């Protein structure tokens, strides 16, 4: 039994009021639907709390379910033939996990902290999407945004300086949240792995960004953004080009 299906089998149907609130405010794909479409998702969806470190999706798995991330942060990573892990990215609230086709996943999805997801059987989700083109459009937009993000990271790893890479990580960690206070979802070692840097270099660049007044770090696990505009400029983002 696959990781997503295990979660689906163990979870309970969600309350209609919770589904309505999520679809209207969580920024998920479901938010594109009208009342009829949200009702269909409500009938097929299951909420599940995922503990820190639990695998939601295995690399190489052909999952029979897809999921919206409602809260928390999920790590996407791949393991090489000799057992080394490479972190590929993170998915936060509003993100989507899983494939809508029957191909195996190229990565694993693991909860970095307590995560809540909403699971849908893949076949039922695809059938519903065929009757609601707005869902297909939302999936395409998300896929294109993910592709843009991957291309930016390739450029950053290939040409970006150390401070540009760390600034890009901070911007990515903040996502679209309106809050200025954020938890580091990755350890310094994991940040270094994702950015192609050493742990020492990541720590030095965080110190430089802090000294410049762009962030505050009340603790090792928390950062507060003081100047997002400058941070995004260092990360190489152009105004209006941030994917949603």
CSV table of C-alpha atoms in Angstrom, one decimal:
chain,number,residue,atom,x,y,z
A,1,UNK,CA,0.0,0.0,0.0
A,2,UNK,CA,1.4,3.4,-1.0
A,3,UNK,CA,2.1,6.3,1.4
A,4,UNK,CA,-0.7,8.5,0.1
A,5,UNK,CA,-3.2,5.7,0.1
A,6,UNK,CA,-2.3,4.7,3.6
A,7,UNK,CA,-3.1,8.3,4.6
A,8,UNK,CA,-6.3,8.3,2.7
A,9,UNK,CA,-7.5,5.0,4.3
A,10,UNK,CA,-6.7,6.3,7.8
A,11,UNK,CA,-8.3,9.7,7.5
A,12,UNK,CA,-11.9,10.9,8.0
A,13,UNK,CA,-14.2,12.8,5.7
A,14,UNK,CA,-13.9,16.6,6.3
A,15,UNK,CA,-16.6,18.7,7.7
A,16,UNK,CA,-18.4,20.8,5.0
A,17,UNK,CA,-17.7,24.0,6.9
A,18,UNK,CA,-14.0,23.2,7.0
A,19,UNK,CA,-14.0,22.5,3.3
A,20,UNK,CA,-15.8,25.8,2.5
A,21,UNK,CA,-13.4,27.8,4.6
A,22,UNK,CA,-10.4,26.1,3.0
A,23,UNK,CA,-11.6,26.5,-0.6
A,24,UNK,CA,-12.3,30.2,-0.1
A,25,UNK,CA,-9.1,31.2,1.8
A,26,UNK,CA,-6.3,28.7,1.7
A,27,UNK,CA,-5.1,29.5,-1.9
A,28,UNK,CA,-5.4,25.9,-3.0
A,29,UNK,CA,-6.5,24.7,-6.4
A,30,UNK,CA,-9.9,24.1,-5.0
A,31,UNK,CA,-10.3,27.8,-4.5
A,32,UNK,CA,-10.9,28.2,-8.2
A,33,UNK,CA,-14.1,26.2,-8.0
A,34,UNK,CA,-17.7,27.4,-7.5
A,35,UNK,CA,-20.0,25.9,-4.9
A,36,UNK,CA,-20.9,22.8,-7.0
A,37,UNK,CA,-17.3,21.9,-7.7
A,38,UNK,CA,-16.3,22.4,-4.0
A,39,UNK,CA,-19.2,20.1,-3.1
A,40,UNK,CA,-17.7,17.4,-5.3
A,41,UNK,CA,-14.3,17.8,-3.7
A,42,UNK,CA,-15.9,17.7,-0.3
A,43,UNK,CA,-17.4,14.4,-1.0
A,44,UNK,CA,-14.2,12.8,-2.2
A,45,UNK,CA,-11.7,14.6,0.0
A,46,UNK,CA,-10.1,13.5,3.3
A,47,UNK,CA,-8.1,15.6,5.7
A,48,UNK,CA,-5.1,14.1,7.4
A,49,UNK,CA,-2.6,15.3,9.9
A,50,UNK,CA,1.0,14.3,9.0
A,51,UNK,CA,3.7,14.0,11.7
A,52,UNK,CA,7.1,15.6,11.2
A,53,UNK,CA,9.3,13.2,9.3
A,54,UNK,CA,6.5,11.1,7.9
A,55,UNK,CA,6.6,10.3,4.2
A,56,UNK,CA,3.6,11.4,2.2
A,57,UNK,CA,4.8,10.2,-1.2
A,58,UNK,CA,7.7,7.8,-2.0
A,59,UNK,CA,10.2,8.3,-4.9
A,60,UNK,CA,9.3,5.7,-7.6
A,61,UNK,CA,5.8,5.4,-6.3
A,62,UNK,CA,2.8,5.5,-8.6
A,63,UNK,CA,0.3,7.0,-6.2
A,64,UNK,CA,-3.4,6.6,-6.5
A,65,UNK,CA,-4.1,9.9,-4.7
A,66,UNK,CA,-3.1,13.5,-4.9
A,67,UNK,CA,-3.1,16.1,-2.1
A,68,UNK,CA,-3.4,19.8,-1.3
A,69,UNK,CA,-1.1,21.0,1.5
A,70,UNK,CA,-3.3,23.0,3.9
A,71,UNK,CA,-0.6,23.8,6.5
A,72,UNK,CA,3.0,23.1,7.3
A,73,UNK,CA,6.0,22.5,5.0
A,74,UNK,CA,6.9,19.4,2.8
A,75,UNK,CA,10.4,18.6,1.6
A,76,UNK,CA,10.8,17.2,-1.9
A,77,UNK,CA,13.9,15.1,-2.3
A,78,UNK,CA,15.4,12.4,-4.5
A,79,UNK,CA,17.8,9.7,-3.5
A,80,UNK,CA,20.7,8.6,-5.8
A,81,UNK,CA,21.6,5.0,-6.6
A,82,UNK,CA,24.3,5.1,-3.9
A,83,UNK,CA,21.9,6.4,-1.3
A,84,UNK,CA,22.7,10.1,-1.2
A,85,UNK,CA,19.8,12.5,-0.8
A,86,UNK,CA,19.3,15.7,-2.9
A,87,UNK,CA,16.7,18.2,-1.7
A,88,UNK,CA,14.8,19.5,-4.7
A,89,UNK,CA,12.6,22.0,-3.1
A,90,UNK,CA,9.9,22.6,-0.5
A,91,UNK,CA,6.1,22.9,-0.7
A,92,UNK,CA,4.1,25.0,1.7
A,93,UNK,CA,0.4,25.8,2.3
A,94,UNK,CA,-1.6,25.9,-0.9
A,95,UNK,CA,0.8,23.6,-2.7
A,96,UNK,CA,-0.2,20.4,-4.6
A,97,UNK,CA,1.5,17.0,-4.3
A,98,UNK,CA,1.2,14.1,-6.6
A,99,UNK,CA,0.7,13.4,-10.3
A,100,UNK,CA,-2.6,13.2,-12.1
A,101,UNK,CA,-1.2,10.6,-14.5
A,102,UNK,CA,-0.1,7.1,-13.7
A,103,UNK,CA,3.7,7.8,-13.9
A,104,UNK,CA,6.0,7.1,-11.0
A,105,UNK,CA,7.0,10.1,-8.8
A,106,UNK,CA,10.6,11.3,-9.4
A,107,UNK,CA,10.9,12.4,-5.8
A,108,UNK,CA,9.8,11.7,-2.2
A,109,UNK,CA,7.6,14.2,-0.3
A,110,UNK,CA,8.3,14.3,3.5
A,111,UNK,CA,6.8,16.4,6.2
A,112,UNK,CA,9.4,18.8,7.6
A,113,UNK,CA,7.1,19.8,10.5
A,114,UNK,CA,3.5,18.9,11.4
A,115,UNK,CA,1.6,19.1,8.1
A,116,UNK,CA,-2.1,18.9,7.3
A,117,UNK,CA,-3.1,17.7,3.8
A,118,UNK,CA,-6.4,17.1,2.0
A,119,UNK,CA,-6.2,13.9,0.0
A,120,UNK,CA,-8.2,13.0,-3.1
A,121,UNK,CA,-8.3,9.7,-5.0
A,122,UNK,CA,-6.5,10.4,-8.2
A,123,UNK,CA,-9.0,8.8,-10.6
A,124,UNK,CA,-11.9,10.7,-9.0
A,125,UNK,CA,-10.0,14.0,-9.0
A,126,UNK,CA,-9.2,13.6,-12.7
A,127,UNK,CA,-12.8,12.8,-13.5
A,128,UNK,CA,-13.9,15.8,-11.6
A,129,UNK,CA,-11.3,18.0,-13.3
A,130,UNK,CA,-12.7,16.9,-16.7
A,131,UNK,CA,-16.0,18.5,-15.8
A,132,UNK,CA,-14.5,21.6,-14.3
A,133,UNK,CA,-12.0,23.2,-16.8
A,134,UNK,CA,-11.0,25.7,-14.2
A,135,UNK,CA,-9.2,22.9,-12.2
A,136,UNK,CA,-7.2,21.9,-15.2
A,137,UNK,CA,-6.3,25.5,-15.8
A,138,UNK,CA,-5.2,25.9,-12.2
A,139,UNK,CA,-3.1,22.7,-12.4
A,140,UNK,CA,-1.4,24.0,-15.6
A,141,UNK,CA,-0.7,27.4,-14.0
A,142,UNK,CA,0.9,25.6,-11.0
A,143,UNK,CA,3.0,23.4,-13.3
A,144,UNK,CA,4.2,26.4,-15.2
A,145,UNK,CA,5.0,28.2,-12.0
A,146,UNK,CA,7.0,25.2,-10.7
A,147,UNK,CA,8.9,25.0,-14.0
A,148,UNK,CA,9.7,28.7,-13.8
A,149,UNK,CA,10.9,28.2,-10.2
A,150,UNK,CA,13.1,25.2,-11.2
A,151,UNK,CA,14.6,27.2,-14.1
A,152,UNK,CA,15.4,30.1,-11.7
A,153,UNK,CA,17.1,27.7,-9.4
A,154,UNK,CA,19.2,26.3,-12.2
A,155,UNK,CA,20.3,29.8,-13.1
A,156,UNK,CA,20.9,30.7,-9.4
A,157,UNK,CA,23.0,27.5,-8.8
A,158,UNK,CA,24.9,28.1,-12.1
A,159,UNK,CA,25.5,31.8,-11.8
A,160,UNK,CA,24.3,33.1,-8.5
A,161,UNK,CA,26.6,34.3,-5.8
A,162,UNK,CA,26.4,32.8,-2.3
A,163,UNK,CA,24.4,35.8,-0.9
A,164,UNK,CA,22.0,35.7,-3.8
A,165,UNK,CA,21.3,32.0,-3.3
A,166,UNK,CA,20.7,32.4,0.5
A,167,UNK,CA,18.5,35.4,-0.2
A,168,UNK,CA,16.5,33.3,-2.7
A,169,UNK,CA,16.0,30.6,-0.1
A,170,UNK,CA,14.7,33.1,2.4
A,171,UNK,CA,12.3,34.6,-0.1
A,172,UNK,CA,11.1,31.0,-1.0
A,173,UNK,CA,10.7,30.1,2.7
A,174,UNK,CA,8.5,33.2,3.2
A,175,UNK,CA,6.3,32.3,0.2
A,176,UNK,CA,3.2,34.4,-0.3
A,177,UNK,CA,2.6,34.8,3.5
A,178,UNK,CA,1.7,38.2,4.7
A,179,UNK,CA,3.5,37.5,8.0
A,180,UNK,CA,7.0,38.8,8.5
A,181,UNK,CA,7.9,36.1,11.0
A,182,UNK,CA,8.9,32.6,9.7
A,183,UNK,CA,10.4,29.4,10.9
A,184,UNK,CA,13.3,28.0,9.0
A,185,UNK,CA,11.8,24.8,7.4
A,186,UNK,CA,15.3,23.4,6.7
A,187,UNK,CA,18.4,22.9,8.8
A,188,UNK,CA,21.5,24.8,7.8
A,189,UNK,CA,22.9,21.6,6.3
A,190,UNK,CA,19.7,21.1,4.2
A,191,UNK,CA,19.8,24.8,3.1
A,192,UNK,CA,23.4,24.2,2.0
A,193,UNK,CA,22.4,21.1,0.1
A,194,UNK,CA,19.6,22.9,-1.7
A,195,UNK,CA,21.7,26.0,-2.5
A,196,UNK,CA,24.9,24.1,-3.5
A,197,UNK,CA,26.9,25.7,-0.7
A,198,UNK,CA,28.7,24.7,2.4
A,199,UNK,CA,27.0,25.0,5.8
A,200,UNK,CA,29.6,27.6,6.9
A,201,UNK,CA,28.9,29.7,3.8
A,202,UNK,CA,25.1,29.6,4.5
A,203,UNK,CA,25.7,30.7,8.1
A,204,UNK,CA,28.1,33.5,6.9
A,205,UNK,CA,25.6,34.8,4.3
A,206,UNK,CA,22.7,34.8,6.9
A,207,UNK,CA,24.9,36.8,9.1
A,208,UNK,CA,25.6,39.3,6.3
A,209,UNK,CA,21.9,39.6,5.5
A,210,UNK,CA,21.1,40.1,9.2
A,211,UNK,CA,23.8,42.8,9.6
A,212,UNK,CA,22.4,44.6,6.6
A,213,UNK,CA,19.1,44.9,8.4
A,214,UNK,CA,17.2,42.9,5.9
A,215,UNK,CA,16.2,40.2,8.5
A,216,UNK,CA,16.3,39.7,12.2
A,217,UNK,CA,16.9,36.3,13.8
A,218,UNK,CA,15.4,36.2,17.3
A,219,UNK,CA,16.5,32.5,17.5
A,220,UNK,CA,18.4,30.0,15.3
A,221,UNK,CA,15.0,28.6,14.1
A,222,UNK,CA,13.2,31.8,13.4
A,223,UNK,CA,13.8,34.7,11.0
A,224,UNK,CA,11.8,38.0,10.6
A,225,UNK,CA,11.9,39.8,7.3
A,226,UNK,CA,12.5,43.6,7.7
A,227,UNK,CA,13.0,44.5,4.0
A,228,UNK,CA,11.4,42.0,1.6
A,229,UNK,CA,11.8,44.3,-1.5
A,230,UNK,CA,15.6,44.5,-1.1
A,231,UNK,CA,15.8,40.8,-0.2
A,232,UNK,CA,13.9,39.9,-3.4
A,233,UNK,CA,16.2,42.2,-5.4
A,234,UNK,CA,19.2,40.4,-4.1
A,235,UNK,CA,17.6,37.1,-5.0
A,236,UNK,CA,17.3,38.3,-8.6
A,237,UNK,CA,13.5,38.5,-8.7
A,238,UNK,CA,11.9,41.0,-11.0
A,239,UNK,CA,8.8,42.9,-9.8
A,240,UNK,CA,5.6,41.2,-10.8
A,241,UNK,CA,7.4,38.0,-11.9
A,242,UNK,CA,6.9,36.0,-8.7
A,243,UNK,CA,4.9,32.8,-9.4
A,244,UNK,CA,1.7,32.2,-7.5
